[in-house]
Tab-separated table of C-alpha atoms and ligand atoms in Angstrom:
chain	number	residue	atom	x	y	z
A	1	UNK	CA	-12.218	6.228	19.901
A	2	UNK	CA	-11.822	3.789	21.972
A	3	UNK	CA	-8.188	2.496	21.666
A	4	UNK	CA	-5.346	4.196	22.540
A	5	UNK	CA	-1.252	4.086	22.147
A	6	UNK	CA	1.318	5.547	24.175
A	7	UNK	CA	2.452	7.802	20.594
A	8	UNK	CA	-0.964	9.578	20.300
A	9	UNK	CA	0.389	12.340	21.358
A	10	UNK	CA	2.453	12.498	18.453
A	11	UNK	CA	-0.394	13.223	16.532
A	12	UNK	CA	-2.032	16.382	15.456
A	13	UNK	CA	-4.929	14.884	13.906
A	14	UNK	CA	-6.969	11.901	12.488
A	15	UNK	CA	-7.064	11.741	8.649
A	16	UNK	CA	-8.625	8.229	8.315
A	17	UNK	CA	-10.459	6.524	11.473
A	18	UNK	CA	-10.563	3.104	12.402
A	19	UNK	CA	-14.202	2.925	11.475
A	20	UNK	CA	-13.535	4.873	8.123
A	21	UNK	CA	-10.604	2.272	7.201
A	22	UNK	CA	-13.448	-0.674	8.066
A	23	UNK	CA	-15.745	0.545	5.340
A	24	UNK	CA	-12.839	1.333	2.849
A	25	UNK	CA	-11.174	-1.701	3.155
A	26	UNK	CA	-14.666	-3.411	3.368
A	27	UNK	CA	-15.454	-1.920	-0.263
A	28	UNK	CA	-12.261	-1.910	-2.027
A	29	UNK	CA	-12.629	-5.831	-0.557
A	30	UNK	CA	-15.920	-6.200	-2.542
A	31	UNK	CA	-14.993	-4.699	-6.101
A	32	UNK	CA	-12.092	-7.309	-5.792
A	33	UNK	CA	-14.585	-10.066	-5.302
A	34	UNK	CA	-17.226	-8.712	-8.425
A	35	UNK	CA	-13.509	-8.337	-10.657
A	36	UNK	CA	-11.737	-11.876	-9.815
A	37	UNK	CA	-14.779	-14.096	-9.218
A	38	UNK	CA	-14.972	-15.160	-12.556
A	39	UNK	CA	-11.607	-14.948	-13.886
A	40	UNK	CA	-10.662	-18.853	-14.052
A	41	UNK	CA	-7.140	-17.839	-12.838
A	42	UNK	CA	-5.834	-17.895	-8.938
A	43	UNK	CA	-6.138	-14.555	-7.134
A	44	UNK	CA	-2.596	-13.512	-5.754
A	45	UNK	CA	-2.564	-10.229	-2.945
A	46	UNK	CA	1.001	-9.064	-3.223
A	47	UNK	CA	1.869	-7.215	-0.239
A	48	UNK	CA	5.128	-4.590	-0.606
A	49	UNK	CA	6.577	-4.798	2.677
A	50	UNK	CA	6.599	-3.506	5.074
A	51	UNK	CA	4.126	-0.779	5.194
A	52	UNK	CA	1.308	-2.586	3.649
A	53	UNK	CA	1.125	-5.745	6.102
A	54	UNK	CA	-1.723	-4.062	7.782
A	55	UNK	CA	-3.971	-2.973	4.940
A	56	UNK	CA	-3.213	-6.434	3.240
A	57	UNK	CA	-4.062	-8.148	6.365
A	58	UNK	CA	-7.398	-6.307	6.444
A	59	UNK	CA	-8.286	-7.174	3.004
A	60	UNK	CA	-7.380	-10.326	2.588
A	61	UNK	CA	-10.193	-11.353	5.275
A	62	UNK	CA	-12.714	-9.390	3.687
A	63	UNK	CA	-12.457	-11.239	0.219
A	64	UNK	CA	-14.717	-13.631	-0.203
A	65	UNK	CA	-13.309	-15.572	-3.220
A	66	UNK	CA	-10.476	-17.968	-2.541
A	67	UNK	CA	-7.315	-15.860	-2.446
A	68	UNK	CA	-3.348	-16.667	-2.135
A	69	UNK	CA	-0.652	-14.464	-0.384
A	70	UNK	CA	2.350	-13.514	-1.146
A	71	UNK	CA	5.576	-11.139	-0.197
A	72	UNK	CA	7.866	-8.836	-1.683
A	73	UNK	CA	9.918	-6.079	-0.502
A	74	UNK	CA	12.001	-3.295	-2.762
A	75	UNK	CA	13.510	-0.305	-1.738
A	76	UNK	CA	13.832	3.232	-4.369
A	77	UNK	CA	16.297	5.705	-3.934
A	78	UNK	CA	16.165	9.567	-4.744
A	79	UNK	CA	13.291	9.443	-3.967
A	80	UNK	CA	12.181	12.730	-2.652
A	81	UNK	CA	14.613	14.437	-5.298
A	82	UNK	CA	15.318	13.167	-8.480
A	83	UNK	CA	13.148	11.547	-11.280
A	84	UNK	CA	15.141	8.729	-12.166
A	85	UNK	CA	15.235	7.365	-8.787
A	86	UNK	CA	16.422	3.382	-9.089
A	87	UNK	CA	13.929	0.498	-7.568
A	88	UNK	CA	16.104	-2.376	-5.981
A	89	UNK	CA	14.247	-5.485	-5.148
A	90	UNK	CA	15.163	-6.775	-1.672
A	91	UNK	CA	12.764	-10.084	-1.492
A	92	UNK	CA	12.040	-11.262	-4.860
A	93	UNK	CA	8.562	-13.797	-5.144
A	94	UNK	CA	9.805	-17.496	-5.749
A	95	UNK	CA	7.749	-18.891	-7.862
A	96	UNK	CA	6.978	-20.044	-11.414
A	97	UNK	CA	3.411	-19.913	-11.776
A	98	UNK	CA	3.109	-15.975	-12.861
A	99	UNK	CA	1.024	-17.371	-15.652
A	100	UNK	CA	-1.403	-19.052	-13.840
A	101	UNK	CA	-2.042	-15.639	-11.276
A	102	UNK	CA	-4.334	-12.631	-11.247
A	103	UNK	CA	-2.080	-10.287	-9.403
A	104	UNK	CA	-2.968	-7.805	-7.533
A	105	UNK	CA	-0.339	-5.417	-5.943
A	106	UNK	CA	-1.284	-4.009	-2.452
A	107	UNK	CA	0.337	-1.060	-1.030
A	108	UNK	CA	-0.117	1.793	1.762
A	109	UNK	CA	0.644	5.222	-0.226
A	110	UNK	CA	1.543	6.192	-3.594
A	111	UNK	CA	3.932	8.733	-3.614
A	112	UNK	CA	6.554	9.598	-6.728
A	113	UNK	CA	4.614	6.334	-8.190
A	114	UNK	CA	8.209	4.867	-9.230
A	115	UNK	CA	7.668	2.023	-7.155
A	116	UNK	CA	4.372	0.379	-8.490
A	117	UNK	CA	4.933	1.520	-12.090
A	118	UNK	CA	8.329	-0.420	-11.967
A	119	UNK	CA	6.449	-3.558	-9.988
A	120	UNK	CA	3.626	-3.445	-12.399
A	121	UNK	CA	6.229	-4.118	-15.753
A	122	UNK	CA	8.535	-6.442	-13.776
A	123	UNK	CA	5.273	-9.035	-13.279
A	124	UNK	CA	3.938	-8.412	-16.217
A	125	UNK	CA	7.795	-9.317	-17.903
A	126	UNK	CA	7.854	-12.353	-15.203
A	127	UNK	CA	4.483	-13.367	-16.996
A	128	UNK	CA	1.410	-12.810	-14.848
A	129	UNK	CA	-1.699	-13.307	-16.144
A	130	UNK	CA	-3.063	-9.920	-15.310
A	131	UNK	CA	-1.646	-7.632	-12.823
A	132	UNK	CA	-3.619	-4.727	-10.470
A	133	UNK	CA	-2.737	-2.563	-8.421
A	134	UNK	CA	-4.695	-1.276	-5.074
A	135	UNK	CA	-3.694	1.433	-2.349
A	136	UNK	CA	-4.832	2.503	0.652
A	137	UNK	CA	-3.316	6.096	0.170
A	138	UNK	CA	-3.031	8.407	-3.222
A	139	UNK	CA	-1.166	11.252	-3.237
A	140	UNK	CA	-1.692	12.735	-6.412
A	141	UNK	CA	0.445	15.628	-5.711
A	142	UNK	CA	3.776	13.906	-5.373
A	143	UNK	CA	3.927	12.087	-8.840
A	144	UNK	CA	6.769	11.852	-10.656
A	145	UNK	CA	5.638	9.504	-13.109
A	146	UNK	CA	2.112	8.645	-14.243
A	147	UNK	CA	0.353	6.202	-12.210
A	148	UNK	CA	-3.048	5.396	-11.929
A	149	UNK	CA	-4.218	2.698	-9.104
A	150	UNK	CA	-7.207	-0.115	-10.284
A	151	UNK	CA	-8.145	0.354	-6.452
A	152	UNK	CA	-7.925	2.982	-4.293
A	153	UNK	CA	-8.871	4.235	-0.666
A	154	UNK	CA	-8.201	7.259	-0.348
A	155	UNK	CA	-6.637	10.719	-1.662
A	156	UNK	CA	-4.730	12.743	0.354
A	157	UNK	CA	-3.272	15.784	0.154
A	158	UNK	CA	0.984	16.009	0.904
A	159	UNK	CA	1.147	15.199	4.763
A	160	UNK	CA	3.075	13.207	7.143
A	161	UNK	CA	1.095	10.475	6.996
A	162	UNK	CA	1.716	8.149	9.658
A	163	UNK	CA	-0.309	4.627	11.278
A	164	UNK	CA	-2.226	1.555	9.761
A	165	UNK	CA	1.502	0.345	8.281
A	166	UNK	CA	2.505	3.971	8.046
A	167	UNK	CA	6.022	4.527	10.088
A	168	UNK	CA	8.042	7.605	10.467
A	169	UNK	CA	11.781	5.854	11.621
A	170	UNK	CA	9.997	2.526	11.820
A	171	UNK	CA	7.466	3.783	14.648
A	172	UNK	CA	3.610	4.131	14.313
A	173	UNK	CA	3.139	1.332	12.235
A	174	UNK	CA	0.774	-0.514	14.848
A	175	UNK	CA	-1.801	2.670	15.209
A	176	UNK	CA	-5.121	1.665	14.009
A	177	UNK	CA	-5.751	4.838	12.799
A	178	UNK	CA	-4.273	7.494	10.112
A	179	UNK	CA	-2.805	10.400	11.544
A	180	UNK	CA	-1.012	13.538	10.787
A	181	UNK	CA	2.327	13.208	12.536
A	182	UNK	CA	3.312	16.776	14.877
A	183	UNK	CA	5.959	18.382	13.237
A	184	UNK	CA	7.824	19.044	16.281
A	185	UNK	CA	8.631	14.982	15.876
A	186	UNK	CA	10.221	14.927	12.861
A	187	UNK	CA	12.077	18.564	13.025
A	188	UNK	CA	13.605	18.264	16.239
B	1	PRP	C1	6.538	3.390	0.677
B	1	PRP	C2	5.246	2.725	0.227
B	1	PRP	C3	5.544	2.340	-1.187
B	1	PRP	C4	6.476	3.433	-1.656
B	1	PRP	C5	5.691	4.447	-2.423
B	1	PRP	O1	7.403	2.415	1.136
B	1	PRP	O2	4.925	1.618	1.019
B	1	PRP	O3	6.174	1.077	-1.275
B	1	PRP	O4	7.043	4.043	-0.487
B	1	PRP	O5	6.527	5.455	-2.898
B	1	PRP	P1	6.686	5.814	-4.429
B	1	PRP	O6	5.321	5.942	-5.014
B	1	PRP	O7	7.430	7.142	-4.377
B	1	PRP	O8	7.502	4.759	-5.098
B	1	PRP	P2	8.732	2.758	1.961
B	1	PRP	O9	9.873	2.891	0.999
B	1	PRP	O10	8.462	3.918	2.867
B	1	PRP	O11	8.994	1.424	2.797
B	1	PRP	P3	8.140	0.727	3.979
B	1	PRP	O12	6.818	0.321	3.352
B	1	PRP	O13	8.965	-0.452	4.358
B	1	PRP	O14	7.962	1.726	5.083
């Protein structure tokens, strides 16, 4: 690999490679194009911030159909612990054309799968036409409620998961890579 970052060293190994992330994001890219080309509705990416900026950035230049952009962010709490943990929504869209969008939700990992089960019913509630949902990262494992993505990149099994959007206290978000973080960095 050519690039490198001063937190490397942070990282015991590669899970998902640059290249690997090209041809991931290059197909979940094209089953978005077959799905939405004929819907007659706008195309929406929804990007949870902030973890998904870069997998949303990759995608959205890999879709060939015409496709809008938009933002929110949320935050859930209890999350590691209890099964009722609460989603707040920090940055709420601002818009009034639900009805007229084919939504679909982008996101980094799926964890407890509170967070895009809850952002799933709130659009559909606000009106959407349709609403998807697509993630870079599944872990299957850590469900607390059932969730199943419409697109997905990859499993993966319950590591620290950091890069590509990934942080661990707001660092290695800017890695181009997918790495398992050292546990020395997060126990000391
Ligand atoms: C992560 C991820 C999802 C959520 C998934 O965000 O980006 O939004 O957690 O977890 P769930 O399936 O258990 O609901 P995080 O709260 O870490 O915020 P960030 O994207 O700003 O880092």
């Amino acid at each position: 690999m050519v690039h490198s970052s001063l937190l490397d060293h942070d990282i015991e190994r590669i899970l998902v490679s640059p290249e690997e992330i090209d041809r991931i994001t290059t197909e979940i890219a094209a089953q978005i194009d077959d799905d939405f080309r004929d819907s007659g509705k706008r195309l929406l990416l929804l990007c949870i911030l902030k973890g998904s900026v870069v997998f949303m950035g990759d995608l959205m230049k890999k879709i060939s159909i015409p496709v809008e952009i938009d933002f929110m962010k949320v935050s859930s709490y209890g999350k590691s612990t209890s099964t009722s943990g609460r989603i707040n929504i920090l940055l709420d869209l601002q818009r009034k054309d639900l009805s007229e969008l084919d939504i679909v939700i982008v996101e980094d990992i799926i964890d407890s799968g509170r967070t895009l089960s809850y952002l799933v019913e709130y659009l559909k509630l606000g009106g959407a036409h349709s609403v998807k949902t697509c993630t870079m990262l599944d872990k299957p494992s850590r469900r607390q409620v059932e969730f199943y993505p419409d697109y997905r990149g990859l499993e993966i099994p319950d590591e620290f998961v950091v890069g590509y959007g990934l942080d661990y206290a707001e660092q290695y978000r800017a890695l181009p890579y997918i790495g398992i973080l050292k546990p020395e960095v997060y126990t000391k």
